[in-house]
PDB file of C-alpha atoms in Angstrom:
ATOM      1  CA  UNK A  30      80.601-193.201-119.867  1.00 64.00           C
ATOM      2  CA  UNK A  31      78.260-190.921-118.857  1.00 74.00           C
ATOM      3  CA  UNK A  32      75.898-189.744-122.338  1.00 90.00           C
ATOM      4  CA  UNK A  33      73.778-187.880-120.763  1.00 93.00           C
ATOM      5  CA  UNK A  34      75.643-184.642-118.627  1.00 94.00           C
ATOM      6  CA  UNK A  35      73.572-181.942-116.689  1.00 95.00           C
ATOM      7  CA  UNK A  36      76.850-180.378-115.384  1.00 92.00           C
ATOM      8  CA  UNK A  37      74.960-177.928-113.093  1.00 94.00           C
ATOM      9  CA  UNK A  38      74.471-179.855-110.008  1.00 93.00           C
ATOM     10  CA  UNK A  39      72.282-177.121-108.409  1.00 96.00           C
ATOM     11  CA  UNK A  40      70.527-174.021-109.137  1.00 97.00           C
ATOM     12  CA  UNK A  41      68.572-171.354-107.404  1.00 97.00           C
ATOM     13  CA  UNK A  42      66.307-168.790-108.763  1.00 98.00           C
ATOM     14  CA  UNK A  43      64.501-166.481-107.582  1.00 97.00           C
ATOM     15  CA  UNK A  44      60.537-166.771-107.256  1.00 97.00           C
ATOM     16  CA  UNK A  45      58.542-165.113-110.040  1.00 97.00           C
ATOM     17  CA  UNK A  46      62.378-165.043-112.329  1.00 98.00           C
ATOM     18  CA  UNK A  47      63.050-167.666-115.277  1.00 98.00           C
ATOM     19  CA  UNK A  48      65.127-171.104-114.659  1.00 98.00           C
ATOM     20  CA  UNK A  49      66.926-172.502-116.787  1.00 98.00           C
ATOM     21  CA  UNK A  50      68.454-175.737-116.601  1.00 98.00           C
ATOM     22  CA  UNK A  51      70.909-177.096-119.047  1.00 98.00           C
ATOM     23  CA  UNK A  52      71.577-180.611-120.319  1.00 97.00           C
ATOM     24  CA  UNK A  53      73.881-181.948-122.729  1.00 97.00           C
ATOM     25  CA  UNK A  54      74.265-185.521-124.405  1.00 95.00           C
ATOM     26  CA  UNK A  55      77.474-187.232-126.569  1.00 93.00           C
ATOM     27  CA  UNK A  56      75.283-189.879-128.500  1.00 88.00           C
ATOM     28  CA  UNK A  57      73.873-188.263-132.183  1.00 87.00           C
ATOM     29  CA  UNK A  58      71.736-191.640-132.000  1.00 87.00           C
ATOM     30  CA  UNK A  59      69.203-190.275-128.872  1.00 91.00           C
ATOM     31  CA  UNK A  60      66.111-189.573-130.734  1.00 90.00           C
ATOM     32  CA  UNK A  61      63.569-188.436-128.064  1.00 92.00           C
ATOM     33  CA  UNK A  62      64.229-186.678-124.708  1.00 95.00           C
ATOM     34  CA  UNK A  63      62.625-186.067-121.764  1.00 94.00           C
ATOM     35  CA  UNK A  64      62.494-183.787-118.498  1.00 96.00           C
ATOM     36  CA  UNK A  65      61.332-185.341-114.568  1.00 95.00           C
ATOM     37  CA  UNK A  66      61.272-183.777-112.112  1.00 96.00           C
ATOM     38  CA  UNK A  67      62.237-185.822-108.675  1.00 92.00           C
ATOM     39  CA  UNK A  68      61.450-185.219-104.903  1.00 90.00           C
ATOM     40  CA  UNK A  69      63.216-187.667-102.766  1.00 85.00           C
ATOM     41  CA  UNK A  70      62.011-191.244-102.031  1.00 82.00           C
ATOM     42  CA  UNK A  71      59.977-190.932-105.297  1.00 87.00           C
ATOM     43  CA  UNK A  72      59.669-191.794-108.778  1.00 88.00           C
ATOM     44  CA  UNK A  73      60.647-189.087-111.503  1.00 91.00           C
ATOM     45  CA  UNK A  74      57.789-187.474-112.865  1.00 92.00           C
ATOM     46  CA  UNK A  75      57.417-186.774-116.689  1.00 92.00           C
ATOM     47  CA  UNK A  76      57.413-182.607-117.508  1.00 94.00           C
ATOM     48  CA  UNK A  77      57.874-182.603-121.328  1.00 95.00           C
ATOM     49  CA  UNK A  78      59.572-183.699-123.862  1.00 93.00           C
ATOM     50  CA  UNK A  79      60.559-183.110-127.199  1.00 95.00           C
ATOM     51  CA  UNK A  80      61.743-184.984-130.506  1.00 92.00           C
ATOM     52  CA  UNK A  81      64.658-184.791-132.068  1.00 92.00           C
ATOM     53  CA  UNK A  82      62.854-182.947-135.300  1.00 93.00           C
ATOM     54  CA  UNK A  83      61.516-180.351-133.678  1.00 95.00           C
ATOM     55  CA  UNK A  84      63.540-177.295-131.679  1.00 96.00           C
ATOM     56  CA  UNK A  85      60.985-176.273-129.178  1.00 97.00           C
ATOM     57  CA  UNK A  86      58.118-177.722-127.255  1.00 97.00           C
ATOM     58  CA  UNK A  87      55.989-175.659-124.890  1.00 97.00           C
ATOM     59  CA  UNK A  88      53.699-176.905-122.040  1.00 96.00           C
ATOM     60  CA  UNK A  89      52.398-174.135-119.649  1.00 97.00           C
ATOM     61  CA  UNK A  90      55.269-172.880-117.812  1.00 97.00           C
ATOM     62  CA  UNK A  91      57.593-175.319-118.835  1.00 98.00           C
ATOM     63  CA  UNK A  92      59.543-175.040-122.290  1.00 98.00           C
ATOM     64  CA  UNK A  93      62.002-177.579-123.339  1.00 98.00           C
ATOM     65  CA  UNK A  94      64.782-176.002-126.156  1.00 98.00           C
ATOM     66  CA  UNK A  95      66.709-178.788-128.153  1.00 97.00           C
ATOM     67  CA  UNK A  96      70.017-177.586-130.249  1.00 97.00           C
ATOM     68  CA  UNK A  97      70.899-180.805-132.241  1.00 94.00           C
ATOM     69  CA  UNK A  98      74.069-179.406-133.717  1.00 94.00           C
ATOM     70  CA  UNK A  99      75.536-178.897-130.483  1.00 96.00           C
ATOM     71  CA  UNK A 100      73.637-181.993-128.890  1.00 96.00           C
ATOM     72  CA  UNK A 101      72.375-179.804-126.059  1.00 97.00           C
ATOM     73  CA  UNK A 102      69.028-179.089-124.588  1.00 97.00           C
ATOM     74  CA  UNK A 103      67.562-176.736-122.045  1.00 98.00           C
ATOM     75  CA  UNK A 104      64.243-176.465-120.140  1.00 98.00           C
ATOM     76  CA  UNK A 105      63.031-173.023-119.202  1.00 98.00           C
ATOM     77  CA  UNK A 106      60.527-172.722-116.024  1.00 98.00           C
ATOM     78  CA  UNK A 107      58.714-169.282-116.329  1.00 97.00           C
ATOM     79  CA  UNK A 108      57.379-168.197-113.582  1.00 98.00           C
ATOM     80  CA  UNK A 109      59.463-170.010-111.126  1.00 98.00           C
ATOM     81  CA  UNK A 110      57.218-171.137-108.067  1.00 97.00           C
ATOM     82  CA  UNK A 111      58.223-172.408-104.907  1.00 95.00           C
ATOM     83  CA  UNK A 112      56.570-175.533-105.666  1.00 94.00           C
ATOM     84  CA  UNK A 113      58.842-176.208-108.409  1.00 96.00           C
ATOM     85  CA  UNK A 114      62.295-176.449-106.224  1.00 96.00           C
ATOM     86  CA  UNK A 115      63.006-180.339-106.814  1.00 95.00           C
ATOM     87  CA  UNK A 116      65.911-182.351-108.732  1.00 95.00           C
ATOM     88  CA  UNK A 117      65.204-181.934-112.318  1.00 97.00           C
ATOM     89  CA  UNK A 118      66.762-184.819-114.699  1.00 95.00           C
ATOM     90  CA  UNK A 119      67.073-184.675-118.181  1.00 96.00           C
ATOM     91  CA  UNK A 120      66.668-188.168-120.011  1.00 95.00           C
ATOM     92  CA  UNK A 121      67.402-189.394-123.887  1.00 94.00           C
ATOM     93  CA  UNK A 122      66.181-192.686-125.403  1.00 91.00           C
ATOM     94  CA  UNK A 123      68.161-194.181-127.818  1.00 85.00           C
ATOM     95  CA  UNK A 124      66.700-196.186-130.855  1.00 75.00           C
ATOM     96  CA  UNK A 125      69.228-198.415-131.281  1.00 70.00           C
ATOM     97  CA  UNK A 126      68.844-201.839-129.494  1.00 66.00           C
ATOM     98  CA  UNK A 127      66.143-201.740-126.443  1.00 67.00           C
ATOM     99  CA  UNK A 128      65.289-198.361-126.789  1.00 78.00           C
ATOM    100  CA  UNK A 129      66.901-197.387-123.518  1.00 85.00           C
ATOM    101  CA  UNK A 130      65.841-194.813-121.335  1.00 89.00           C
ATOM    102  CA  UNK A 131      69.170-192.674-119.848  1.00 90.00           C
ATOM    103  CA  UNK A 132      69.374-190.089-117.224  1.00 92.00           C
ATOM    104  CA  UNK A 133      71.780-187.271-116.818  1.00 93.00           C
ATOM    105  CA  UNK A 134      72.987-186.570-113.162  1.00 92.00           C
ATOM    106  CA  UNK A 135      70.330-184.283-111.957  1.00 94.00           C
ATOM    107  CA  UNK A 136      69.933-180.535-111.043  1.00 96.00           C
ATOM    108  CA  UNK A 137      68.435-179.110-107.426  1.00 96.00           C
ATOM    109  CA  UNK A 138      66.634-176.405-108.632  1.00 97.00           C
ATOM    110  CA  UNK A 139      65.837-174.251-105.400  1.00 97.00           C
ATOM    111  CA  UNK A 140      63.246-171.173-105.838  1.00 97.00           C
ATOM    112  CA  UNK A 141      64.161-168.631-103.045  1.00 95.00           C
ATOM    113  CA  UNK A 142      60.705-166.334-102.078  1.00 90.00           C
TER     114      UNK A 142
ATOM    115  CA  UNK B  16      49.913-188.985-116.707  1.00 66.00           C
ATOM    116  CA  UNK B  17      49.304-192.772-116.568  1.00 75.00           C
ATOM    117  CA  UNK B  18      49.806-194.602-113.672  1.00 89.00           C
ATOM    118  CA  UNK B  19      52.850-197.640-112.811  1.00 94.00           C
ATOM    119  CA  UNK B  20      52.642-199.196-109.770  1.00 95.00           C
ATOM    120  CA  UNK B  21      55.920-200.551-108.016  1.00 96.00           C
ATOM    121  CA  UNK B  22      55.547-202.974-105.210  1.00 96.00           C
ATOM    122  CA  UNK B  23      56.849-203.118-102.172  1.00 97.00           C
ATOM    123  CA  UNK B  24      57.842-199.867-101.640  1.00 95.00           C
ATOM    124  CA  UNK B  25      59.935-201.039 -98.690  1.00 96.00           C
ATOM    125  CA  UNK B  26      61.427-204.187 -98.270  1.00 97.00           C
ATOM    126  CA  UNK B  27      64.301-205.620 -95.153  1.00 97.00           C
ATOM    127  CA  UNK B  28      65.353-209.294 -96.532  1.00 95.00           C
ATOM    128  CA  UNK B  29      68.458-210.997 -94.926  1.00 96.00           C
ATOM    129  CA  UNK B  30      71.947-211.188 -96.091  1.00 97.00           C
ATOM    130  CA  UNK B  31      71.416-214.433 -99.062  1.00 97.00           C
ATOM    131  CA  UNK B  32      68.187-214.268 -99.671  1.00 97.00           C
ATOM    132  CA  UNK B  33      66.227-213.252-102.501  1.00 97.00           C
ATOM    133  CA  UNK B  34      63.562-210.707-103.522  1.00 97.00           C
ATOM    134  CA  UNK B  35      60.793-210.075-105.725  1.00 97.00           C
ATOM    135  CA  UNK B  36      59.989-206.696-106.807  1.00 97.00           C
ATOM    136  CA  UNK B  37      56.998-205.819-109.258  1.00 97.00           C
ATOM    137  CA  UNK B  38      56.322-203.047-111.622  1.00 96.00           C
ATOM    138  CA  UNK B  39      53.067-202.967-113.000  1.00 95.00           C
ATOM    139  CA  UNK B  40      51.415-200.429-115.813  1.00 94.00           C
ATOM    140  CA  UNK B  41      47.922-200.062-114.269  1.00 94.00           C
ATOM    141  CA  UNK B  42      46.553-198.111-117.333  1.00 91.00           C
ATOM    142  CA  UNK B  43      48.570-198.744-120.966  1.00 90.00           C
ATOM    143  CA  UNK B  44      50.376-201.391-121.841  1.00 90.00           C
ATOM    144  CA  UNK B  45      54.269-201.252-121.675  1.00 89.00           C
ATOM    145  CA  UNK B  46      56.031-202.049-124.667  1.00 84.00           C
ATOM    146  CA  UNK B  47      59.175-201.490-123.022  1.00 90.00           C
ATOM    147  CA  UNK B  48      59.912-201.517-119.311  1.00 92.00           C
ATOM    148  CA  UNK B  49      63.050-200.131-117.481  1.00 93.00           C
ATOM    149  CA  UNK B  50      64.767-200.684-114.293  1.00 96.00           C
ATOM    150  CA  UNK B  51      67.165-198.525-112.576  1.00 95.00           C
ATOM    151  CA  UNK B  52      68.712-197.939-109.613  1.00 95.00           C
ATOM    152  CA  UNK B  53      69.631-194.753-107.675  1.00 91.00           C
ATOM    153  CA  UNK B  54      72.289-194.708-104.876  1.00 82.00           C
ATOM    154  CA  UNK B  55      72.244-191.505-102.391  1.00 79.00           C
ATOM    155  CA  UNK B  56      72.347-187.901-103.894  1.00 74.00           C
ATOM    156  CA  UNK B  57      73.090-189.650-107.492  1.00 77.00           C
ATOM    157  CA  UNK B  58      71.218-190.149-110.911  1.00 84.00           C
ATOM    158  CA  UNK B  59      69.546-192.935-111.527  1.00 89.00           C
ATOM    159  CA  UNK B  60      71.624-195.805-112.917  1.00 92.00           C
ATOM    160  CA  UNK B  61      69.951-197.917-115.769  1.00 92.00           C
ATOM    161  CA  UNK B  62      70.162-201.611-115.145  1.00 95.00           C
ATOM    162  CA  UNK B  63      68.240-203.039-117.910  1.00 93.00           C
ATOM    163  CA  UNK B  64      65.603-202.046-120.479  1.00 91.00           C
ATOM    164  CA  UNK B  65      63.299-204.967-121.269  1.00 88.00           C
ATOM    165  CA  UNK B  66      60.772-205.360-124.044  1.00 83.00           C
ATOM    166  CA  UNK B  67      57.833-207.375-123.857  1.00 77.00           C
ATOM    167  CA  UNK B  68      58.603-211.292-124.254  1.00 76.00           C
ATOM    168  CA  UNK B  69      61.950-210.997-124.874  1.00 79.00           C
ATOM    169  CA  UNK B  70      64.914-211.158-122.223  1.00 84.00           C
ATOM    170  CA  UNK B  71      65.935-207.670-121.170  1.00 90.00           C
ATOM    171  CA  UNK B  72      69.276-205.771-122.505  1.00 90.00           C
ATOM    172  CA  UNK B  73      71.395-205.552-119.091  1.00 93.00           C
ATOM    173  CA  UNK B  74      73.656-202.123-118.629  1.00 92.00           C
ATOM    174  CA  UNK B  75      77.142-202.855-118.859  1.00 91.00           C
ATOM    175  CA  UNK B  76      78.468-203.755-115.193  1.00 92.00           C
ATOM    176  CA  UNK B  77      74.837-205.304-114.516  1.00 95.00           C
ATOM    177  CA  UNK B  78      75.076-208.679-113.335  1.00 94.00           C
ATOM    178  CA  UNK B  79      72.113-210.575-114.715  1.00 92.00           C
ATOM    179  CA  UNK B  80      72.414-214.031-112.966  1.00 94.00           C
ATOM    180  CA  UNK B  81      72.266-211.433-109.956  1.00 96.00           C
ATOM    181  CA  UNK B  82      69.028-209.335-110.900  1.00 96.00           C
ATOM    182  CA  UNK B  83      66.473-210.821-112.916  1.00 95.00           C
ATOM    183  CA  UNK B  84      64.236-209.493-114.623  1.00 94.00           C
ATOM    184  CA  UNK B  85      60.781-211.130-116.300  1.00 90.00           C
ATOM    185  CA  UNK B  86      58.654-208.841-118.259  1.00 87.00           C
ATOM    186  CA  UNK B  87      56.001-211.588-118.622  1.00 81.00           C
ATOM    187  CA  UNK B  88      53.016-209.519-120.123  1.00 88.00           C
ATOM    188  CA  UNK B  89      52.617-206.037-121.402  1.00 88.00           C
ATOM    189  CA  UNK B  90      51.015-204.796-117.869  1.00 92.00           C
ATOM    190  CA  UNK B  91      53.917-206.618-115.364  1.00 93.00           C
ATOM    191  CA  UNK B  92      57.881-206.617-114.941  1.00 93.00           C
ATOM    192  CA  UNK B  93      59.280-208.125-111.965  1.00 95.00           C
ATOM    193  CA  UNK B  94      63.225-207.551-110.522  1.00 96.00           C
ATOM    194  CA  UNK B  95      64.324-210.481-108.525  1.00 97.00           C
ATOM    195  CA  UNK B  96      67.430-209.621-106.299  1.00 97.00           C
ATOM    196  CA  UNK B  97      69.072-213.087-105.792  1.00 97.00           C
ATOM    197  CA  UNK B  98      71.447-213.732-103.376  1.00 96.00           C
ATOM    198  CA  UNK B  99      71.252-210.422-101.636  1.00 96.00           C
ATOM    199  CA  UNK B 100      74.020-208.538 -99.507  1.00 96.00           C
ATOM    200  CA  UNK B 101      74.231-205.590 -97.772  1.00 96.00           C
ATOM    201  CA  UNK B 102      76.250-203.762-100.566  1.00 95.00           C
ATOM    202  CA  UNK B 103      72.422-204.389-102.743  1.00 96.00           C
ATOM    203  CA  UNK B 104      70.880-202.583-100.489  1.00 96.00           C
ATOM    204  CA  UNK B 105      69.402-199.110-102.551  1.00 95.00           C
ATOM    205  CA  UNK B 106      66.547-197.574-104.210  1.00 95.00           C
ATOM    206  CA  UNK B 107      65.486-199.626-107.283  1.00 96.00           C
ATOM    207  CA  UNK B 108      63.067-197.785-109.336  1.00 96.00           C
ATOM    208  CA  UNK B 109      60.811-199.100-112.766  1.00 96.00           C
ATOM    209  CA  UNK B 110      59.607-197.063-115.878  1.00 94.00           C
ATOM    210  CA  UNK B 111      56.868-197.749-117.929  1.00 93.00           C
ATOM    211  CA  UNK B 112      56.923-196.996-121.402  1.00 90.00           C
ATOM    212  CA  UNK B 113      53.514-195.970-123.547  1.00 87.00           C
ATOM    213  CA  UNK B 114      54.290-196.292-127.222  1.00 83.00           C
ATOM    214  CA  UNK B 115      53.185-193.431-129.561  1.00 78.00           C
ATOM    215  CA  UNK B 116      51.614-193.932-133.409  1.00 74.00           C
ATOM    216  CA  UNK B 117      54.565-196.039-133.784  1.00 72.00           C
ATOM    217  CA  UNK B 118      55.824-198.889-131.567  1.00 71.00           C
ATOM    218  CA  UNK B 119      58.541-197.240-130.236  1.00 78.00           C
ATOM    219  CA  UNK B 120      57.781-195.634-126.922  1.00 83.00           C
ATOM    220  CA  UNK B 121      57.306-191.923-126.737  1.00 82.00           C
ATOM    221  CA  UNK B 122      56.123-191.354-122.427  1.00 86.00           C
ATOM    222  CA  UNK B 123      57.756-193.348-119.868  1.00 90.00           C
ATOM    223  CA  UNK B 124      56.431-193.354-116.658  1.00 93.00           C
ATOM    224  CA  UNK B 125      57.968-194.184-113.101  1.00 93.00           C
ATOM    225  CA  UNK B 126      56.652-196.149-110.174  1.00 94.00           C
ATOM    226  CA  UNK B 127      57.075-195.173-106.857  1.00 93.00           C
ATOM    227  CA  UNK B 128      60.624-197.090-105.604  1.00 94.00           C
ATOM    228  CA  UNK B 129      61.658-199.483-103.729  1.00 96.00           C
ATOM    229  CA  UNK B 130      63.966-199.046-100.781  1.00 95.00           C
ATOM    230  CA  UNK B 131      65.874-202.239-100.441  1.00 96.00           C
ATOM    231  CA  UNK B 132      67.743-202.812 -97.238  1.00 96.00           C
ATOM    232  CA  UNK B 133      69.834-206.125 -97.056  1.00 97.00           C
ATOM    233  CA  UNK B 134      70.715-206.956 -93.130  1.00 96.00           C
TER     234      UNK B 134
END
């Protein structure tokens, strides 16, 4: 049961354009949620995130878009750099219980020069 | 961002045997500590979310006789692959999480991995 679906399984973008990577989630009861971004071998590493009260956050070049009604989220990368072509994950904690932590499957973002 | 150490980052145990893994928060203390594991080109599985001095809430499918997990003190979580066999072998990876105003956790941070490699 997978709650947390990036259904884009790669993505490339040219350097300089806008990405845009998509993420959507089943469970009304995630709360918080949360972009990484992943090289191989590695541990995720936090971009942004946003609460479920709020519709946008904004960090630099990196703005994370959350659409409660139709339990989807996006995070926009503008500029794209080379430096950002990586897996991107989107994650969602849940409240209920342990306050779990849950992943969607991951996007390659590639930035073509 | 804060910093979560994950030790080893490589380990070869044989087939039966067991192994120790440690997560440590080097610069907040973790309310809540995760544990997942990530098999090749897919997402990273949760295994278990653990809160401080209480036993962790194991993922569905997660045998917890097989991978234990002691979250002894806010800093420190350890995994402990009992048993191990070849089909264990993967790339186990902890989270930290920093709580907010609140208690609940608002930034989770990852350690490095562990490749595990069961011969």
């Amino acid at each position: 049961d997978q709650q947390v679906k990036q259904n884009s399984p790669s993505l490339s973008v040219q350097e300089g354009r806008i990405s845009i990577l998509n993420c959507d989630y089943t469970n009304s009861m995630f709360d918080y949620f949360l972009w990484y971004k992943k090289y191989p071998a590695e541990g995720p590493t936090f971009l942004i995130s946003i609460s479920s009260i709020k519709d946008k956050n904004e960090d630099g070049r990196f703005t994370v878009f959350l659409n409660k009604s139709a339990k989807h989220l996006s995070l926009h990368i503008v500029p794209s750099q080379p430096g950002d072509s990586a897996v991107y994950f989107c994650a969602a904690r849940g409240v209920w219980g342990a306050q779990k932590l849950v992943f969607g499957q991951g996007t390659r973002l590639t930035i073509n020069p | 961002g804060a910093v979560v150490s994950q030790h080893p980052s490589r380990v070869i145990c044989k087939s039966g045997t067991s192994v120790k893994i440690e997560c440590r928060s080097l610069d907040f203390q973790a309310t809540t500590m995760f544990w997942y594991r990530q098999f090749p080109k897919q997402s990273l599985m949760l295994m278990a979310t653990s809160n401080e001095g209480s036993k962790a809430t194991y993922e569905q499918g997660v045998e917890k006789d097989k991978f234990l997990i002691n979250h002894a003190s806010l800093t420190l979580s350890t995994l402990t692959v009992t048993s191990a066999h070849p089909e264990d072998s993967s790339f186990y990876i902890c989270s930290a999480g920093r709580p907010g105003t609140g208690h609940l956790w608002t930034e989770a941070f990852f350690g490095q991995g562990t490749r595990l490699t069961v011969v």
